[in-house]
Amino acid sequence: MRAFEQREGLKENACLMALYADESGVRVTSDLERGAISQTEWNEFAGEMLKVPAEGLMGRIFGTLRPEPLMINAAAAARKAGIKVGILSNSVGLEPWDLYAGYDLERLYDVVVISEHHLLRKPDPELFELTLKMMDLPAEQCVFVDDTKEYVQVAGQLGITGVHNEDPAQTVAILSELLGVDLTAS
């Protein structure tokens, strides 16, 4: 978001303030994550809030976002060791711009849960429970990693071990210890 703000000539944290700190921004973004509104509708709302063109806004904000190689490699190493690995992601809408396009998630992971497909969003406990069911594992045998502390706390309340990802190298070390597998070797 900072790179987008710089490209658009916005103040630092303009996106955070307009879309994640403002009550209406939080509501509309939650609606997007649950699939209750389209990405185009979100783009129009966010464009108005930020005073920037709405056309392709989600793609402009997150288009330079790339997966963290340490985390991708750790997931591959876990799968290679026979550990089920899933993705549980809040959607940012799937069209006109698709954050997940080109990553072949269904091939690389055992379970892929995108919030809008289920009309729920993290931190809804039902979405975690659905993911557990799809993984065919009890909560006590799972580890949930997220960069949002609140989501990790909800997972913990359900009996899932949670890891708050603030530093990928540290997160991979914690996961290696929890799972008893060296996840630095893919």
GROMACS .gro file of C-alpha atoms in nm:
model
  186
    1MET     CA    1   0.000   0.000   0.000
    2ARG     CA    2   0.287   0.238   0.072
    3ALA     CA    3   0.418   0.199  -0.282
    4PHE     CA    4   0.068   0.267  -0.419
    5GLU     CA    5   0.035   0.575  -0.198
    6GLN     CA    6   0.367   0.705  -0.328
    7ARG     CA    7   0.276   0.634  -0.692
    8GLU     CA    8  -0.058   0.812  -0.648
    9GLY     CA    9   0.086   1.103  -0.451
   10LEU     CA   10  -0.119   1.020  -0.141
   11LYS     CA   11  -0.018   1.082   0.218
   12GLU     CA   12   0.145   0.793   0.400
   13ASN     CA   13  -0.120   0.562   0.554
   14ALA     CA   14  -0.399   0.719   0.344
   15CYS     CA   15  -0.525   0.371   0.250
   16LEU     CA   16  -0.511   0.247   0.607
   17MET     CA   17  -0.703   0.548   0.737
   18ALA     CA   18  -0.967   0.549   0.462
   19LEU     CA   19  -1.023   0.177   0.424
   20TYR     CA   20  -0.927   0.007   0.747
   21ALA     CA   21  -0.969   0.270   1.020
   22ASP     CA   22  -1.282   0.442   0.890
   23GLU     CA   23  -1.604   0.261   0.994
   24SER     CA   24  -1.758   0.271   0.646
   25GLY     CA   25  -1.428   0.158   0.491
   26VAL     CA   26  -1.410  -0.138   0.727
   27ARG     CA   27  -1.771  -0.232   0.648
   28VAL     CA   28  -1.726  -0.213   0.269
   29THR     CA   29  -1.394  -0.401   0.280
   30SER     CA   30  -1.557  -0.671   0.497
   31ASP     CA   31  -1.840  -0.692   0.245
   32LEU     CA   32  -1.585  -0.743  -0.033
   33GLU     CA   33  -1.403  -1.015   0.161
   34ARG     CA   34  -1.734  -1.200   0.214
   35GLY     CA   35  -1.831  -1.164  -0.152
   36ALA     CA   36  -2.130  -0.943  -0.064
   37ILE     CA   37  -2.009  -0.673  -0.304
   38SER     CA   38  -1.797  -0.690  -0.617
   39GLN     CA   39  -1.442  -0.569  -0.653
   40THR     CA   40  -1.573  -0.306  -0.896
   41GLU     CA   41  -1.809  -0.174  -0.627
   42TRP     CA   42  -1.522  -0.169  -0.379
   43ASN     CA   43  -1.302   0.011  -0.633
   44GLU     CA   44  -1.568   0.280  -0.674
   45PHE     CA   45  -1.607   0.326  -0.298
   46ALA     CA   46  -1.231   0.325  -0.231
   47GLY     CA   47  -1.161   0.556  -0.523
   48GLU     CA   48  -1.404   0.808  -0.381
   49MET     CA   49  -1.257   0.774  -0.030
   50LEU     CA   50  -0.900   0.817  -0.159
   51LYS     CA   51  -0.988   1.071  -0.429
   52VAL     CA   52  -0.823   0.860  -0.701
   53PRO     CA   53  -0.966   0.698  -1.017
   54ALA     CA   54  -1.167   0.382  -0.942
   55GLU     CA   55  -1.072   0.199  -1.260
   56GLY     CA   56  -0.859  -0.104  -1.171
   57LEU     CA   57  -0.796   0.031  -0.821
   58MET     CA   58  -0.751  -0.303  -0.643
   59GLY     CA   59  -0.496  -0.411  -0.904
   60ARG     CA   60  -0.315  -0.079  -0.874
   61ILE     CA   61  -0.297  -0.111  -0.495
   62PHE     CA   62  -0.187  -0.473  -0.474
   63GLY     CA   63  -0.051  -0.543  -0.824
   64THR     CA   64   0.311  -0.540  -0.708
   65LEU     CA   65   0.242  -0.771  -0.411
   66ARG     CA   66   0.431  -1.100  -0.442
   67PRO     CA   67   0.434  -1.414  -0.227
   68GLU     CA   68   0.712  -1.434   0.030
   69PRO     CA   69   0.962  -1.696  -0.100
   70LEU     CA   70   1.054  -1.817   0.250
   71MET     CA   71   0.690  -1.898   0.324
   72ILE     CA   72   0.628  -2.059  -0.017
   73ASN     CA   73   0.939  -2.275   0.023
   74ALA     CA   74   0.840  -2.370   0.378
   75ALA     CA   75   0.497  -2.481   0.258
   76ALA     CA   76   0.657  -2.691  -0.016
   77ALA     CA   77   0.897  -2.848   0.236
   78ALA     CA   78   0.608  -2.929   0.470
   79ARG     CA   79   0.413  -3.097   0.191
   80LYS     CA   80   0.724  -3.290   0.086
   81ALA     CA   81   0.746  -3.414   0.446
   82GLY     CA   82   0.384  -3.537   0.425
   83ILE     CA   83   0.224  -3.249   0.615
   84LYS     CA   84  -0.104  -3.114   0.479
   85VAL     CA   85  -0.083  -2.746   0.389
   86GLY     CA   86  -0.376  -2.519   0.321
   87ILE     CA   87  -0.441  -2.158   0.233
   88LEU     CA   88  -0.711  -1.959   0.413
   89SER     CA   89  -0.732  -1.613   0.262
   90ASN     CA   90  -0.967  -1.319   0.282
   91SER     CA   91  -1.056  -1.231  -0.073
   92VAL     CA   92  -1.001  -0.894  -0.236
   93GLY     CA   93  -1.248  -0.990  -0.508
   94LEU     CA   94  -1.158  -1.209  -0.802
   95GLU     CA   95  -1.246  -0.979  -1.089
   96PRO     CA   96  -1.162  -0.772  -1.270
   97TRP     CA   97  -0.823  -0.825  -1.095
   98ASP     CA   98  -0.741  -1.161  -0.938
   99LEU     CA   99  -0.475  -1.162  -0.665
  100TYR     CA  100  -0.445  -1.541  -0.693
  101ALA     CA  101  -0.413  -1.569  -1.074
  102GLY     CA  102  -0.107  -1.752  -1.198
  103TYR     CA  103  -0.004  -1.913  -0.871
  104ASP     CA  104  -0.162  -2.258  -0.930
  105LEU     CA  105  -0.275  -2.276  -0.568
  106GLU     CA  106  -0.492  -2.586  -0.611
  107ARG     CA  107  -0.188  -2.784  -0.727
  108LEU     CA  108   0.054  -2.649  -0.467
  109TYR     CA  109  -0.169  -2.682  -0.159
  110ASP     CA  110  -0.397  -2.949  -0.019
  111VAL     CA  111  -0.683  -2.708   0.053
  112VAL     CA  112  -0.750  -2.356  -0.071
  113VAL     CA  113  -1.019  -2.153   0.104
  114ILE     CA  114  -1.091  -1.807  -0.038
  115SER     CA  115  -1.337  -1.622   0.184
  116GLU     CA  116  -1.577  -1.494  -0.082
  117HIS     CA  117  -1.646  -1.849  -0.205
  118HIS     CA  118  -1.799  -1.923   0.136
  119LEU     CA  119  -1.966  -1.586   0.210
  120LEU     CA  120  -1.755  -1.560   0.525
  121ARG     CA  121  -1.432  -1.381   0.616
  122LYS     CA  122  -1.158  -1.416   0.871
  123PRO     CA  123  -1.196  -1.388   1.167
  124ASP     CA  124  -1.536  -1.566   1.144
  125PRO     CA  125  -1.490  -1.892   1.340
  126GLU     CA  126  -1.713  -2.070   1.087
  127LEU     CA  127  -1.452  -2.011   0.815
  128PHE     CA  128  -1.181  -2.167   1.031
  129GLU     CA  129  -1.409  -2.462   1.109
  130LEU     CA  130  -1.487  -2.507   0.739
  131THR     CA  131  -1.115  -2.509   0.663
  132LEU     CA  132  -1.053  -2.771   0.931
  133LYS     CA  133  -1.328  -2.987   0.781
  134MET     CA  134  -1.179  -2.951   0.433
  135MET     CA  135  -0.833  -3.035   0.571
  136ASP     CA  136  -0.991  -3.337   0.745
  137LEU     CA  137  -0.791  -3.259   1.058
  138PRO     CA  138  -0.884  -3.171   1.415
  139ALA     CA  139  -0.791  -2.823   1.535
  140GLU     CA  140  -0.528  -2.961   1.775
  141GLN     CA  141  -0.329  -3.100   1.482
  142CYS     CA  142  -0.319  -2.771   1.291
  143VAL     CA  143  -0.107  -2.459   1.288
  144PHE     CA  144  -0.243  -2.132   1.152
  145VAL     CA  145  -0.009  -1.857   1.034
  146ASP     CA  146  -0.129  -1.503   0.964
  147ASP     CA  147   0.003  -1.149   0.968
  148THR     CA  148  -0.309  -1.028   1.149
  149LYS     CA  149  -0.286  -1.093   1.522
  150GLU     CA  150  -0.666  -1.094   1.569
  151TYR     CA  151  -0.703  -1.384   1.324
  152VAL     CA  152  -0.432  -1.582   1.503
  153GLN     CA  153  -0.615  -1.527   1.834
  154VAL     CA  154  -0.943  -1.659   1.690
  155ALA     CA  155  -0.763  -1.968   1.561
  156GLY     CA  156  -0.622  -2.020   1.911
  157GLN     CA  157  -0.968  -1.997   2.064
  158LEU     CA  158  -1.069  -2.285   1.837
  159GLY     CA  159  -0.777  -2.501   1.954
  160ILE     CA  160  -0.552  -2.431   1.655
  161THR     CA  161  -0.191  -2.339   1.732
  162GLY     CA  162  -0.139  -1.988   1.601
  163VAL     CA  163   0.172  -1.813   1.475
  164HIS     CA  164   0.163  -1.438   1.419
  165ASN     CA  165   0.386  -1.377   1.116
  166GLU     CA  166   0.582  -1.058   1.160
  167ASP     CA  167   0.912  -1.183   1.018
  168PRO     CA  168   0.911  -1.471   0.765
  169ALA     CA  169   1.247  -1.616   0.874
  170GLN     CA  170   1.135  -1.623   1.237
  171THR     CA  171   0.798  -1.771   1.138
  172VAL     CA  172   0.965  -2.050   0.938
  173ALA     CA  173   1.190  -2.127   1.238
  174ILE     CA  174   0.888  -2.145   1.470
  175LEU     CA  175   0.700  -2.368   1.225
  176SER     CA  176   1.003  -2.595   1.185
  177GLU     CA  177   1.012  -2.642   1.561
  178LEU     CA  178   0.636  -2.692   1.596
  179LEU     CA  179   0.619  -2.944   1.311
  180GLY     CA  180   0.951  -3.117   1.381
  181VAL     CA  181   1.062  -3.067   1.020
  182ASP     CA  182   1.330  -2.844   0.874
  183LEU     CA  183   1.118  -2.616   0.657
  184THR     CA  184   1.418  -2.428   0.523
  185ALA     CA  185   1.493  -2.719   0.290
  186SER     CA  186   1.255  -2.740  -0.005
   0.00000   0.00000   0.00000
